[in-house]
Coordinates of C-alpha atoms in Angstrom, one line a residue:
Chain A
M1 CA -135.8 -101.3 -348.1
L2 CA -135.6 -97.5 -348.3
D3 CA -132.6 -95.5 -347.1
K4 CA -133.0 -92.0 -345.7
I5 CA -133.0 -90.4 -349.1
G6 CA -135.7 -92.9 -350.2
I7 CA -137.9 -92.0 -347.3
A8 CA -137.5 -88.3 -348.0
K9 CA -138.3 -88.8 -351.7
R10 CA -141.5 -90.8 -350.9
I11 CA -142.6 -88.1 -348.4
A12 CA -142.0 -85.4 -351.1
K13 CA -144.8 -87.1 -353.1
E14 CA -147.3 -86.1 -350.4
I15 CA -146.6 -82.4 -350.9
K16 CA -149.2 -80.5 -353.0
D17 CA -149.0 -77.3 -355.0
G18 CA -149.8 -74.3 -352.8
Y19 CA -148.8 -75.9 -349.6
Y20 CA -147.1 -74.2 -346.6
V21 CA -144.9 -76.9 -345.1
N22 CA -142.9 -77.1 -341.9
L23 CA -140.0 -79.6 -342.0
G24 CA -138.4 -81.0 -338.8
I25 CA -134.7 -81.7 -338.3
G26 CA -133.2 -84.9 -339.8
I27 CA -134.8 -86.8 -342.7
P28 CA -137.6 -84.2 -342.9
T29 CA -135.1 -81.5 -343.9
L30 CA -134.0 -83.7 -346.8
V31 CA -137.5 -83.6 -348.2
A32 CA -136.9 -80.1 -349.4
N33 CA -134.5 -81.5 -352.0
Y34 CA -137.2 -83.6 -353.7
I35 CA -140.1 -81.2 -354.0
P36 CA -141.0 -81.4 -357.8
Q37 CA -139.7 -78.5 -359.9
G38 CA -142.3 -75.9 -360.7
M39 CA -144.4 -76.7 -357.7
N40 CA -145.3 -73.7 -355.5
V41 CA -144.4 -74.7 -352.0
V42 CA -143.4 -72.4 -349.2
L43 CA -141.2 -73.7 -346.4
Q44 CA -141.8 -72.4 -342.9
S45 CA -139.0 -72.2 -340.4
E46 CA -140.4 -71.8 -336.9
N47 CA -137.7 -69.4 -335.8
G48 CA -139.5 -66.8 -337.9
L49 CA -139.4 -67.3 -341.7
L50 CA -141.7 -68.2 -344.5
G51 CA -139.8 -68.9 -347.8
M52 CA -136.7 -70.8 -346.7
G53 CA -134.2 -71.4 -349.4
P54 CA -131.2 -73.6 -349.7
F55 CA -127.9 -73.3 -347.9
P56 CA -125.9 -70.2 -348.9
F57 CA -122.9 -70.4 -351.2
E58 CA -119.6 -70.5 -349.4
G59 CA -118.6 -67.0 -348.2
E60 CA -122.2 -65.8 -348.3
E61 CA -123.4 -67.0 -344.9
D62 CA -125.3 -64.5 -342.9
P63 CA -125.4 -65.0 -339.1
D64 CA -128.8 -63.3 -338.9
L65 CA -130.3 -65.8 -341.2
I66 CA -130.7 -69.3 -339.8
N67 CA -133.2 -72.1 -339.7
A68 CA -134.7 -73.9 -336.7
G69 CA -131.7 -76.3 -336.7
K70 CA -129.5 -73.2 -336.3
Q71 CA -128.0 -73.8 -339.8
T72 CA -127.2 -70.9 -342.1
I73 CA -129.7 -70.7 -344.9
T74 CA -131.0 -68.3 -347.6
T75 CA -134.5 -67.0 -348.5
V76 CA -136.4 -67.3 -351.8
P77 CA -138.3 -64.5 -353.5
G78 CA -141.5 -63.7 -351.7
S79 CA -140.2 -64.6 -348.3
V80 CA -141.1 -62.9 -345.0
F81 CA -139.7 -62.7 -341.5
F82 CA -141.7 -62.6 -338.3
D83 CA -141.3 -63.1 -334.6
S84 CA -141.6 -66.4 -332.7
A85 CA -145.0 -65.7 -331.3
M86 CA -146.5 -65.1 -334.7
S87 CA -144.6 -68.2 -336.0
F88 CA -146.3 -70.4 -333.5
G89 CA -149.5 -68.4 -334.0
M90 CA -149.7 -69.5 -337.6
I91 CA -148.9 -73.0 -336.5
R92 CA -151.6 -73.0 -333.8
A93 CA -154.2 -71.5 -336.1
R94 CA -153.6 -74.3 -338.6
K95 CA -152.4 -72.1 -341.4
V96 CA -149.5 -74.5 -342.1
D97 CA -150.8 -77.3 -344.4
L98 CA -148.3 -80.0 -343.6
T99 CA -145.8 -80.8 -340.9
I100 CA -143.1 -83.4 -341.4
L101 CA -141.1 -84.6 -338.5
G102 CA -139.2 -87.5 -337.1
A103 CA -140.2 -89.8 -334.2
M104 CA -138.8 -92.4 -331.9
E105 CA -142.1 -94.1 -331.4
V106 CA -145.7 -93.8 -332.8
A107 CA -148.7 -95.6 -331.4
D108 CA -151.6 -97.0 -333.5
N109 CA -153.9 -94.3 -332.1
G110 CA -151.6 -91.5 -333.4
D111 CA -149.7 -90.7 -330.2
I112 CA -146.1 -89.7 -330.9
A113 CA -142.9 -89.7 -328.7
N114 CA -139.9 -87.9 -330.1
W115 CA -138.3 -85.7 -327.4
K116 CA -137.1 -87.5 -324.4
I117 CA -135.5 -90.8 -323.4
P118 CA -135.6 -91.3 -319.6
G119 CA -132.1 -91.7 -318.2
K120 CA -130.5 -89.7 -321.0
M121 CA -129.7 -86.0 -321.1
V122 CA -132.9 -84.2 -322.2
K123 CA -132.3 -81.4 -324.6
G124 CA -135.9 -80.2 -324.8
M125 CA -138.9 -80.4 -327.0
G126 CA -138.2 -77.2 -328.9
G127 CA -141.3 -76.5 -331.1
A128 CA -142.3 -80.2 -331.5
M129 CA -145.1 -80.2 -328.9
D130 CA -146.6 -77.0 -330.5
L131 CA -146.4 -78.5 -334.0
V132 CA -148.0 -81.8 -333.2
A133 CA -150.7 -80.3 -331.0
S134 CA -151.9 -78.1 -333.8
A135 CA -150.9 -79.3 -337.2
K136 CA -153.8 -80.4 -339.5
N137 CA -151.7 -82.9 -341.3
I138 CA -148.6 -84.6 -339.7
I139 CA -146.4 -87.1 -341.6
V140 CA -143.8 -88.9 -339.6
A141 CA -140.5 -90.0 -341.1
M142 CA -139.0 -92.8 -339.0
Q143 CA -137.3 -96.1 -338.8
H144 CA -139.8 -99.0 -338.5
V145 CA -137.6 -100.9 -336.0
N146 CA -134.8 -99.9 -333.6
K147 CA -131.2 -101.2 -333.8
A148 CA -132.2 -104.2 -331.7
G149 CA -134.9 -105.1 -334.3
E150 CA -137.8 -104.0 -332.0
S151 CA -140.8 -102.3 -333.5
K152 CA -141.2 -98.6 -333.1
L153 CA -144.8 -98.7 -334.3
L154 CA -146.6 -99.7 -331.1
T155 CA -149.9 -100.3 -329.4
K156 CA -148.8 -97.8 -326.8
C157 CA -145.7 -95.5 -326.7
T158 CA -143.2 -96.5 -324.0
L159 CA -141.3 -93.1 -324.1
P160 CA -142.7 -89.8 -322.7
L161 CA -145.2 -88.4 -325.2
T162 CA -144.8 -85.3 -327.4
G163 CA -148.5 -85.3 -328.4
V164 CA -151.6 -87.4 -328.5
K165 CA -153.7 -88.7 -331.4
C166 CA -152.0 -86.5 -333.9
V167 CA -150.0 -88.5 -336.5
K168 CA -151.8 -89.0 -339.8
K169 CA -149.3 -90.8 -341.9
I170 CA -146.0 -92.7 -341.4
V171 CA -143.2 -93.4 -344.0
T172 CA -140.5 -95.8 -342.8
E173 CA -137.8 -97.8 -344.5
L174 CA -140.3 -100.6 -345.0
A175 CA -143.7 -99.1 -345.6
V176 CA -146.2 -96.2 -346.0
L177 CA -149.0 -96.4 -343.4
D178 CA -152.0 -94.3 -342.5
V179 CA -153.0 -93.9 -338.9
T180 CA -156.8 -94.6 -338.8
P181 CA -159.2 -94.9 -335.9
Q182 CA -158.8 -98.6 -336.3
G183 CA -155.0 -98.7 -336.3
F184 CA -152.1 -98.6 -338.7
K185 CA -153.4 -99.1 -342.3
L186 CA -150.8 -100.5 -344.6
L187 CA -150.8 -98.5 -347.9
E188 CA -147.5 -99.4 -349.7
R189 CA -144.5 -101.7 -349.3
A190 CA -140.9 -100.5 -349.9
P191 CA -139.2 -102.1 -352.9
G192 CA -138.4 -105.7 -352.2
I193 CA -140.2 -105.8 -348.8
S194 CA -143.0 -108.3 -348.2
V195 CA -146.3 -107.8 -346.3
E196 CA -145.0 -110.5 -343.9
Q197 CA -141.9 -108.5 -343.1
I198 CA -143.9 -105.4 -342.4
K199 CA -146.3 -107.5 -340.1
N200 CA -143.3 -108.8 -338.2
A201 CA -141.9 -105.3 -337.7
T202 CA -145.2 -103.8 -336.5
E203 CA -146.2 -104.3 -332.9
G204 CA -149.3 -102.0 -333.0
K205 CA -152.5 -103.0 -334.7
L206 CA -151.9 -103.4 -338.5
I207 CA -154.7 -103.3 -341.0
I208 CA -154.0 -105.1 -344.3
E209 CA -156.7 -104.9 -346.9
G210 CA -156.3 -106.5 -350.4
D211 CA -153.1 -106.4 -352.4
I212 CA -150.5 -103.9 -351.0
P213 CA -148.7 -102.2 -353.9
E214 CA -145.0 -101.6 -353.9
M215 CA -144.2 -97.9 -353.7
T216 CA -142.8 -95.8 -356.5
I217 CA -140.4 -93.1 -355.5
E218 CA -138.8 -91.7 -358.7
Chain B
M1 CA -138.1 -39.3 -323.9
N2 CA -134.3 -40.0 -324.4
K3 CA -133.8 -43.6 -323.3
T4 CA -130.1 -43.7 -324.2
V5 CA -127.5 -45.1 -321.8
K6 CA -123.8 -45.1 -322.4
N7 CA -123.1 -48.8 -322.6
A8 CA -124.1 -52.3 -321.4
E9 CA -122.5 -51.8 -317.9
E10 CA -124.7 -48.7 -317.3
A11 CA -127.8 -50.5 -318.7
I12 CA -127.5 -53.5 -316.3
K13 CA -126.2 -51.6 -313.3
D14 CA -129.2 -52.3 -311.1
I15 CA -129.6 -56.0 -312.0
Q16 CA -129.3 -57.8 -308.6
D17 CA -128.7 -61.4 -307.5
N18 CA -131.7 -63.8 -307.7
M19 CA -133.6 -61.7 -310.3
T20 CA -135.5 -63.1 -313.3
L21 CA -134.2 -62.1 -316.7
M22 CA -135.5 -62.6 -320.2
L23 CA -132.9 -62.8 -322.9
G24 CA -133.8 -62.6 -326.5
G25 CA -132.3 -64.8 -329.3
F26 CA -132.7 -68.1 -331.0
G27 CA -129.6 -70.2 -330.7
L28 CA -126.8 -67.7 -331.0
C29 CA -128.8 -65.6 -333.5
G30 CA -130.0 -62.2 -332.2
I31 CA -128.6 -62.5 -328.7
P32 CA -127.7 -59.5 -326.5
E33 CA -123.9 -60.1 -326.6
N34 CA -122.9 -56.9 -324.9
C35 CA -125.3 -57.2 -322.0
I36 CA -124.3 -60.9 -321.5
S37 CA -120.6 -59.8 -321.3
A38 CA -121.5 -57.1 -318.8
L39 CA -123.5 -59.5 -316.6
V40 CA -120.5 -61.9 -316.6
K41 CA -118.3 -58.9 -315.6
K42 CA -120.7 -57.7 -312.9
G43 CA -120.9 -61.3 -311.5
V44 CA -124.6 -61.2 -310.4
K45 CA -125.6 -64.7 -309.2
G46 CA -128.7 -66.8 -308.6
L47 CA -130.3 -65.6 -311.8
T48 CA -133.4 -67.2 -313.4
C49 CA -133.0 -66.9 -317.2
I50 CA -135.9 -67.2 -319.6
S51 CA -134.4 -67.8 -323.0
N52 CA -135.3 -70.2 -325.8
N53 CA -131.8 -71.7 -325.6
A54 CA -128.8 -71.6 -323.3
G55 CA -126.0 -70.7 -325.7
V56 CA -122.9 -72.9 -326.3
D57 CA -120.0 -73.5 -323.9
D58 CA -118.1 -70.4 -324.7
F59 CA -120.7 -68.0 -326.1
G60 CA -124.1 -66.6 -325.3
I61 CA -125.7 -67.6 -322.0
G62 CA -123.0 -70.4 -321.9
L63 CA -120.7 -67.7 -320.6
M64 CA -122.9 -67.1 -317.6
L65 CA -123.1 -70.8 -317.0
Q66 CA -119.3 -71.1 -316.9
T67 CA -119.3 -68.5 -314.1
R68 CA -122.2 -70.3 -312.3
Q69 CA -124.4 -67.2 -312.3
V70 CA -127.5 -69.0 -313.4
K71 CA -129.7 -70.8 -310.9
K72 CA -132.5 -71.8 -313.3
M73 CA -133.0 -71.9 -317.0
I74 CA -136.5 -71.7 -318.6
S75 CA -136.0 -72.8 -322.2
S76 CA -137.5 -75.0 -325.0
Y77 CA -134.2 -76.5 -326.1
V78 CA -130.8 -76.5 -324.4
G79 CA -128.8 -78.1 -327.2
E80 CA -125.1 -78.8 -327.3
N81 CA -123.6 -77.4 -324.2
A82 CA -121.3 -79.6 -322.0
E83 CA -121.1 -77.3 -319.0
F84 CA -124.9 -77.0 -319.0
E85 CA -125.2 -80.8 -319.0
R86 CA -122.6 -81.1 -316.2
Q87 CA -124.4 -78.6 -314.0
L88 CA -127.8 -80.1 -314.7
L89 CA -126.7 -83.7 -313.8
S90 CA -124.9 -82.5 -310.7
G91 CA -128.0 -80.6 -309.5
E92 CA -126.4 -77.2 -309.5
L93 CA -128.7 -76.0 -312.2
E94 CA -132.4 -76.2 -312.4
V95 CA -134.1 -76.4 -315.8
E96 CA -137.7 -76.0 -316.8
L97 CA -138.3 -77.1 -320.4
I98 CA -141.4 -75.7 -322.0
P99 CA -142.7 -75.9 -325.6
Q100 CA -141.3 -73.2 -327.8
G101 CA -144.6 -71.7 -328.8
T102 CA -145.7 -71.7 -325.2
L103 CA -142.5 -69.8 -324.3
A104 CA -143.1 -67.2 -327.0
T105 CA -146.8 -66.8 -326.2
R106 CA -146.2 -66.5 -322.4
C107 CA -143.9 -63.5 -323.2
L108 CA -146.5 -62.1 -325.6
A109 CA -149.2 -62.4 -322.9
A110 CA -147.0 -60.4 -320.5
G111 CA -146.5 -57.7 -323.1
Y112 CA -150.2 -57.6 -323.9
G113 CA -151.4 -57.4 -320.3
M114 CA -153.0 -60.8 -320.3
P115 CA -152.5 -63.0 -317.3
A116 CA -152.7 -66.4 -319.1
I117 CA -153.1 -68.1 -322.4
F118 CA -154.7 -71.4 -323.5
T119 CA -152.6 -73.6 -325.8
P120 CA -153.0 -77.2 -327.0
A121 CA -149.2 -77.7 -326.8
G122 CA -148.3 -80.4 -324.2
V123 CA -151.8 -81.7 -323.7
G124 CA -151.6 -85.4 -322.7
T125 CA -147.8 -85.1 -322.0
E126 CA -145.8 -84.5 -318.8
V127 CA -145.9 -80.7 -319.6
A128 CA -149.6 -80.8 -318.6
I129 CA -149.0 -82.2 -315.1
G130 CA -150.4 -80.0 -312.5
K131 CA -151.9 -77.5 -314.9
E132 CA -155.4 -76.3 -315.3
T133 CA -157.1 -77.5 -318.5
R134 CA -160.1 -76.4 -320.3
K135 CA -162.1 -77.7 -323.3
F136 CA -163.1 -75.4 -326.2
M137 CA -164.9 -76.1 -329.4
V138 CA -162.5 -75.9 -332.4
D139 CA -163.7 -76.6 -335.9
G140 CA -166.8 -78.2 -334.6
A141 CA -165.0 -80.6 -332.2
E142 CA -164.1 -80.3 -328.5
K143 CA -160.4 -79.9 -327.9
E144 CA -158.4 -79.7 -324.7
F145 CA -156.1 -76.7 -323.9
L146 CA -153.6 -76.0 -321.1
M147 CA -153.7 -72.8 -319.2
E148 CA -150.2 -71.3 -319.2
M149 CA -149.3 -68.1 -317.2
A150 CA -147.8 -64.9 -318.5
F151 CA -144.2 -64.6 -317.5
D152 CA -143.1 -62.2 -314.8
A153 CA -139.6 -61.0 -315.4
D154 CA -137.6 -58.2 -313.6
F155 CA -135.7 -57.4 -316.7
A156 CA -135.9 -58.2 -320.4
I157 CA -132.7 -57.8 -322.4
V158 CA -133.1 -57.8 -326.2
K159 CA -130.9 -57.2 -329.3
A160 CA -132.2 -55.3 -332.3
W161 CA -130.6 -54.2 -335.5
K162 CA -131.5 -50.5 -335.4
G163 CA -133.0 -48.4 -332.7
D164 CA -133.6 -44.7 -332.0
T165 CA -133.2 -42.6 -328.9
H166 CA -137.0 -43.1 -328.0
G167 CA -136.3 -46.9 -327.8
N168 CA -138.1 -47.7 -331.1
L169 CA -136.6 -51.0 -332.5
I170 CA -136.1 -52.7 -335.9
Y171 CA -134.9 -56.2 -336.1
R172 CA -133.1 -58.0 -339.0
E173 CA -134.0 -61.3 -340.6
T174 CA -134.3 -64.3 -338.3
A175 CA -132.5 -62.4 -335.5
R176 CA -135.9 -61.0 -334.7
N177 CA -137.2 -64.3 -333.1
F178 CA -138.0 -63.9 -329.4
N179 CA -136.7 -60.3 -329.1
P180 CA -140.0 -58.4 -329.9
M181 CA -142.2 -60.1 -327.4
M182 CA -139.5 -60.2 -324.7
A183 CA -139.0 -56.5 -325.2
M184 CA -142.7 -56.1 -324.4
A185 CA -142.6 -58.4 -321.4
G186 CA -140.0 -57.0 -319.0
K187 CA -140.7 -54.8 -316.1
I188 CA -137.6 -53.0 -317.3
T189 CA -136.5 -53.6 -320.9
I190 CA -133.0 -53.0 -322.1
A191 CA -132.3 -53.0 -325.8
E192 CA -128.8 -53.1 -327.4
V193 CA -128.7 -52.2 -331.0
E194 CA -126.1 -52.4 -333.8
E195 CA -127.0 -48.8 -334.9
L196 CA -128.5 -46.1 -332.7
V197 CA -130.0 -43.1 -334.5
P198 CA -131.8 -39.9 -333.3
A199 CA -135.6 -40.2 -332.9
G200 CA -137.2 -39.3 -336.2
E201 CA -134.8 -41.0 -338.4
L202 CA -136.5 -44.4 -338.5
N203 CA -139.6 -44.7 -340.7
P204 CA -142.5 -45.2 -338.2
D205 CA -144.0 -47.7 -340.6
H206 CA -140.9 -49.9 -340.3
I207 CA -140.6 -50.1 -336.5
H208 CA -141.2 -53.5 -335.0
T209 CA -141.2 -52.6 -331.3
P210 CA -142.6 -49.3 -330.2
G211 CA -140.3 -47.5 -327.8
I212 CA -143.0 -47.3 -325.0
Y213 CA -141.9 -50.9 -324.1
V214 CA -138.2 -50.0 -324.0
H215 CA -136.6 -48.3 -321.0
R216 CA -132.9 -48.2 -321.9
I217 CA -131.1 -48.4 -325.2
F218 CA -127.5 -48.2 -326.3
Q219 CA -125.4 -48.9 -329.3
G220 CA -123.5 -52.2 -328.7
A221 CA -119.9 -52.7 -329.7
N222 CA -117.8 -55.5 -331.2
Y223 CA -120.6 -57.8 -332.3
E224 CA -119.2 -61.2 -333.0
K225 CA -122.5 -62.7 -334.3
R226 CA -121.1 -66.3 -334.1
I227 CA -122.6 -68.9 -336.4
E228 CA -123.6 -72.1 -334.6
Q229 CA -124.0 -74.3 -337.7
R230 CA -122.2 -73.1 -340.7
T231 CA -123.9 -74.9 -343.6
V232 CA -123.0 -74.0 -347.2
R233 CA -123.3 -75.3 -350.8
K234 CA -120.7 -75.2 -353.5
K235 CA -120.9 -72.7 -356.4

């Protein structure tokens, strides 16, 4: 079974040289730490920055320089600032190659729910609806089952949707899956996890073809 | 063409109860601190505020929530704000949550003189309920879009880094965020800046917001620039 770091490391393998990438809050943010050295990747922060760098050294925080999670950050050489309309313009125009975000539920047709739980205080969708509606490639980092052991990979989302038919790939603590027109296609197993365990944890339609390899993350 | 006013109090003097205001900023970054303080002092009530976030309990728009001056917030994310949550649950405060890109582009449309935009954000979700939709061909496939209307705000209040007496504005780093398109979108736009210089001193090539959009400008005082999430690494 993968921990959060493991999920982030596995997703980092999906990033290709030359990509512009938007990372959501939570596990997706961790992915930045595992992008292979020497690879040219530019991170977009939707509050208006291309070329996001690591956290600043202590004492060097700049209140004018934050990421979409409102954390203090730095820039890398070649970075550029712009306004929020242009930021979502480049997202809508599909200039961003890859979007990585978290989810509460994903359906086997690619629907995603990640912004609202009825009965709980709703904080808002932020940029999530814009990102999922326009991104050409969306990878979701999520837990396969909830704390009660119930599947979060479903036939139909039960929570209010963030976007429809948009998720392309999912990495969970148990597996890597593609979202295809036929349903969730199992690609890889997490270390020590059997196909049977993944089957039991997946409520939506699961396609299993041939031997499913165990993933490598290092 | 001198747009200079003395201070925040003078800049906001004709903002009345029940008006609609746009306030620039993302989180606590690039917010018009001086004007928010002046609005709290003036005590105008029943305001509708269009702003990406609602501040925190004791800073930003949170200050105007403490004094119950806000009737409605139009935002994309309202974050960690206990008083906000209390007013929302008790029904004192109305909230309209809209996707962040939609919020930005509805401001942009107002500043560009366009009545509406079409966006895919929110299609198939509760955001789409009651809205006109239209299909367009995109990359050879039909795709559905929502029609979203340009905002109509009485005042836009923005914060810039530098400005000149003509109202030309330059922003700094990610404090730019929503400020440029809100500056373009207000019927009356107020800009507070960290440094106000005589017209002619800013390089025309470096100006982000042309002064034609700005009606009043002043140099703010005592900027706190509070950091919401201080994240650092060790040397």
